[in-house]
């Protein structure tokens, strides 16, 4: 019977080390998915797939929080069931060990709560983008004072394309002249 840890973080402002410190080790093995979005199914993540191949009946998999396991309520439930069917106990920090029966019910409820939170975040993001578009259309700036939605425009596309044609310049020369990236020049020229 092994105690195994699984950590996942998707962005640079999340930390595997913070999850490691929050869980009470030591662990025989640790599996990590760093820089992997929660939108990826658990079984499709390299670290979690390796964990699934490693765990045996009687093992305990420790995780920082339930949302580290799956992309949505259904994925979390399927992942927990898959582990439980292998005879593995899932120990969630602050929740405790999850096994068949009542543990599965608790996971179903928590997974639904996590899914509702993700849906609220999506709705807030959509509302923010709509407000930004409306403000941009009426005032020329977003509700946050930016002049565009997305990344700022490096240079006027038409000016860059015209200069390149007029000077028969390469993409690299054009990029250097305007102090912009090669990708930006390629994007501007492709749209012309």
CSV table of C-alpha atoms in Angstrom, one decimal:
chain,number,residue,atom,x,y,z
A,1,UNK,CA,0.0,0.0,0.0
A,2,UNK,CA,1.6,3.2,-1.2
A,3,UNK,CA,0.7,6.9,-0.5
A,4,UNK,CA,0.9,8.7,-3.8
A,5,UNK,CA,0.6,12.4,-4.5
A,6,UNK,CA,-0.8,14.1,-7.6
A,7,UNK,CA,-0.3,17.8,-8.3
A,8,UNK,CA,-1.6,19.9,-11.3
A,9,UNK,CA,-1.2,23.5,-12.0
A,10,UNK,CA,-2.1,25.2,-15.3
A,11,UNK,CA,-0.6,28.7,-15.0
A,12,UNK,CA,2.6,30.3,-13.8
A,13,UNK,CA,0.8,31.9,-10.8
A,14,UNK,CA,-0.1,28.5,-9.5
A,15,UNK,CA,2.5,26.5,-7.7
A,16,UNK,CA,3.2,22.8,-7.4
A,17,UNK,CA,5.2,23.5,-4.3
A,18,UNK,CA,2.2,25.2,-2.6
A,19,UNK,CA,0.2,22.0,-3.2
A,20,UNK,CA,3.1,19.8,-2.0
A,21,UNK,CA,3.4,21.8,1.3
A,22,UNK,CA,-0.4,21.7,1.8
A,23,UNK,CA,-0.5,17.9,1.6
A,24,UNK,CA,1.0,15.9,4.4
A,25,UNK,CA,3.8,13.7,3.0
A,26,UNK,CA,6.0,11.8,2.7
A,27,UNK,CA,4.8,10.0,-0.4
A,28,UNK,CA,6.3,7.0,-2.1
A,29,UNK,CA,5.7,8.6,-5.5
A,30,UNK,CA,4.6,12.0,-6.8
A,31,UNK,CA,3.0,12.6,-10.2
A,32,UNK,CA,2.9,16.1,-11.7
A,33,UNK,CA,1.1,17.9,-14.5
A,34,UNK,CA,2.6,21.3,-14.7
A,35,UNK,CA,1.3,23.8,-17.3
A,36,UNK,CA,-1.6,21.5,-18.2
A,37,UNK,CA,-5.0,23.1,-18.3
A,38,UNK,CA,-7.9,21.8,-16.3
A,39,UNK,CA,-9.8,21.7,-19.6
A,40,UNK,CA,-7.7,18.6,-20.6
A,41,UNK,CA,-9.4,15.3,-19.5
A,42,UNK,CA,-7.5,13.8,-16.5
A,43,UNK,CA,-6.7,10.6,-18.4
A,44,UNK,CA,-5.1,12.6,-21.3
A,45,UNK,CA,-2.6,14.4,-19.0
A,46,UNK,CA,0.8,12.8,-19.1
A,47,UNK,CA,1.4,12.9,-15.3
A,48,UNK,CA,-2.1,11.6,-14.4
A,49,UNK,CA,-1.9,8.9,-17.1
A,50,UNK,CA,1.4,7.7,-15.6
A,51,UNK,CA,-0.3,7.7,-12.2
A,52,UNK,CA,-3.2,5.5,-13.5
A,53,UNK,CA,-0.6,3.0,-14.8
A,54,UNK,CA,1.2,3.0,-11.5
A,55,UNK,CA,-1.5,2.7,-8.8
A,56,UNK,CA,-2.5,-0.6,-7.4
A,57,UNK,CA,-5.2,-1.9,-5.1
A,58,UNK,CA,-4.8,-0.6,-1.6
A,59,UNK,CA,-2.9,2.6,-2.7
A,60,UNK,CA,-4.0,6.0,-1.6
A,61,UNK,CA,-3.8,9.0,-4.0
A,62,UNK,CA,-3.6,12.3,-2.2
A,63,UNK,CA,-4.7,15.5,-4.0
A,64,UNK,CA,-4.8,19.2,-3.0
A,65,UNK,CA,-8.3,19.8,-4.2
A,66,UNK,CA,-11.1,18.0,-6.1
A,67,UNK,CA,-10.8,20.3,-9.1
A,68,UNK,CA,-7.2,19.1,-9.7
A,69,UNK,CA,-8.7,15.8,-10.9
A,70,UNK,CA,-10.8,16.8,-13.9
A,71,UNK,CA,-12.1,19.3,-16.3
A,72,UNK,CA,-15.7,19.2,-15.3
A,73,UNK,CA,-18.1,17.4,-12.9
A,74,UNK,CA,-18.4,14.3,-15.2
A,75,UNK,CA,-14.7,14.0,-15.7
A,76,UNK,CA,-14.0,14.3,-11.9
A,77,UNK,CA,-16.7,11.6,-11.1
A,78,UNK,CA,-15.4,9.3,-13.8
A,79,UNK,CA,-11.8,9.7,-12.6
A,80,UNK,CA,-12.7,9.0,-9.0
A,81,UNK,CA,-14.8,6.0,-10.0
A,82,UNK,CA,-11.9,4.7,-12.1
A,83,UNK,CA,-9.6,4.9,-9.1
A,84,UNK,CA,-12.1,3.5,-6.7
A,85,UNK,CA,-12.8,0.6,-9.1
A,86,UNK,CA,-9.0,-0.2,-9.0
A,87,UNK,CA,-9.3,-0.4,-5.2
A,88,UNK,CA,-7.5,3.0,-4.7
A,89,UNK,CA,-8.6,5.4,-2.0
A,90,UNK,CA,-8.6,9.1,-3.0
A,91,UNK,CA,-7.7,11.4,-0.2
A,92,UNK,CA,-8.6,15.1,-0.9
A,93,UNK,CA,-7.1,17.7,1.4
A,94,UNK,CA,-9.8,19.1,3.7
A,95,UNK,CA,-12.3,16.4,2.6
A,96,UNK,CA,-10.6,13.2,3.6
A,97,UNK,CA,-10.6,9.7,2.1
A,98,UNK,CA,-13.1,8.9,-0.6
A,99,UNK,CA,-14.2,5.3,-1.2
A,100,UNK,CA,-17.3,3.6,-2.5
A,101,UNK,CA,-20.7,4.7,-1.3
A,102,UNK,CA,-21.0,7.9,0.6
A,103,UNK,CA,-17.6,9.1,-0.7
A,104,UNK,CA,-18.9,8.9,-4.3
A,105,UNK,CA,-21.9,10.9,-3.3
A,106,UNK,CA,-19.8,13.6,-1.7
A,107,UNK,CA,-17.6,13.8,-4.8
A,108,UNK,CA,-20.6,14.1,-7.1
A,109,UNK,CA,-21.9,17.1,-5.1
A,110,UNK,CA,-18.4,18.7,-4.9
A,111,UNK,CA,-17.8,18.2,-8.6
A,112,UNK,CA,-21.2,19.9,-9.4
A,113,UNK,CA,-20.2,22.9,-7.2
A,114,UNK,CA,-16.8,23.1,-9.0
A,115,UNK,CA,-18.6,23.0,-12.3
A,116,UNK,CA,-21.0,25.7,-11.2
A,117,UNK,CA,-18.1,27.9,-10.2
A,118,UNK,CA,-16.4,27.4,-13.6
A,119,UNK,CA,-19.6,28.3,-15.3
A,120,UNK,CA,-19.9,31.5,-13.2
A,121,UNK,CA,-16.3,32.4,-14.2
A,122,UNK,CA,-17.1,31.9,-17.9
A,123,UNK,CA,-20.3,34.1,-17.5
A,124,UNK,CA,-18.3,36.9,-15.8
A,125,UNK,CA,-15.6,36.7,-18.5
A,126,UNK,CA,-18.3,36.9,-21.2
A,127,UNK,CA,-20.0,39.8,-19.5
A,128,UNK,CA,-16.7,41.6,-19.2
A,129,UNK,CA,-16.0,41.1,-22.9
A,130,UNK,CA,-19.5,42.3,-23.8
A,131,UNK,CA,-19.1,45.4,-21.7
A,132,UNK,CA,-15.7,46.1,-23.2
A,133,UNK,CA,-17.1,45.8,-26.8
A,134,UNK,CA,-20.1,48.1,-26.0
A,135,UNK,CA,-17.8,50.7,-24.4
A,136,UNK,CA,-15.3,50.4,-27.3
A,137,UNK,CA,-18.1,50.9,-29.8
A,138,UNK,CA,-19.5,54.0,-28.0
A,139,UNK,CA,-16.4,55.7,-26.6
A,140,UNK,CA,-13.4,54.2,-28.5
A,141,UNK,CA,-12.1,52.7,-25.3
A,142,UNK,CA,-13.0,49.6,-23.3
A,143,UNK,CA,-14.6,50.0,-19.9
A,144,UNK,CA,-11.1,49.6,-18.5
A,145,UNK,CA,-9.7,52.4,-20.6
A,146,UNK,CA,-7.9,50.3,-23.2
A,147,UNK,CA,-8.0,51.2,-26.9
A,148,UNK,CA,-8.6,47.6,-28.1
A,149,UNK,CA,-9.8,44.2,-26.9
A,150,UNK,CA,-6.8,41.9,-27.1
A,151,UNK,CA,-3.2,42.8,-27.5
A,152,UNK,CA,-2.4,46.4,-28.5
A,153,UNK,CA,-1.7,47.1,-32.1
A,154,UNK,CA,2.1,47.4,-32.7
A,155,UNK,CA,1.8,49.6,-35.8
A,156,UNK,CA,-0.7,50.4,-38.4
A,157,UNK,CA,-1.0,47.3,-40.6
A,158,UNK,CA,-1.5,49.2,-43.8
A,159,UNK,CA,1.5,51.4,-43.2
A,160,UNK,CA,3.8,48.3,-42.5
A,161,UNK,CA,2.6,46.5,-45.6
A,162,UNK,CA,2.9,49.6,-47.8
A,163,UNK,CA,6.4,50.3,-46.5
A,164,UNK,CA,7.5,46.7,-47.1
A,165,UNK,CA,6.2,46.8,-50.7
A,166,UNK,CA,7.6,50.2,-51.4
A,167,UNK,CA,11.1,49.2,-50.2
A,168,UNK,CA,10.9,45.6,-51.5
A,169,UNK,CA,11.9,44.6,-48.0
A,170,UNK,CA,12.1,41.2,-46.5
A,171,UNK,CA,10.0,40.2,-43.5
A,172,UNK,CA,13.1,40.4,-41.3
A,173,UNK,CA,14.1,43.9,-42.6
A,174,UNK,CA,10.5,45.1,-42.1
A,175,UNK,CA,10.4,43.7,-38.6
A,176,UNK,CA,13.7,45.4,-37.7
A,177,UNK,CA,12.6,48.7,-39.3
A,178,UNK,CA,9.4,48.9,-37.2
A,179,UNK,CA,10.8,47.1,-34.2
A,180,UNK,CA,8.1,44.5,-34.3
A,181,UNK,CA,8.2,40.7,-34.3
A,182,UNK,CA,8.5,38.6,-37.5
A,183,UNK,CA,5.2,37.0,-36.6
A,184,UNK,CA,3.5,40.4,-36.6
A,185,UNK,CA,4.9,41.3,-40.0
A,186,UNK,CA,3.8,37.9,-41.4
A,187,UNK,CA,0.3,38.4,-39.9
A,188,UNK,CA,0.0,41.9,-41.3
A,189,UNK,CA,1.2,40.7,-44.8
A,190,UNK,CA,-1.1,37.7,-44.8
A,191,UNK,CA,-4.1,39.8,-44.1
A,192,UNK,CA,-3.2,42.3,-46.9
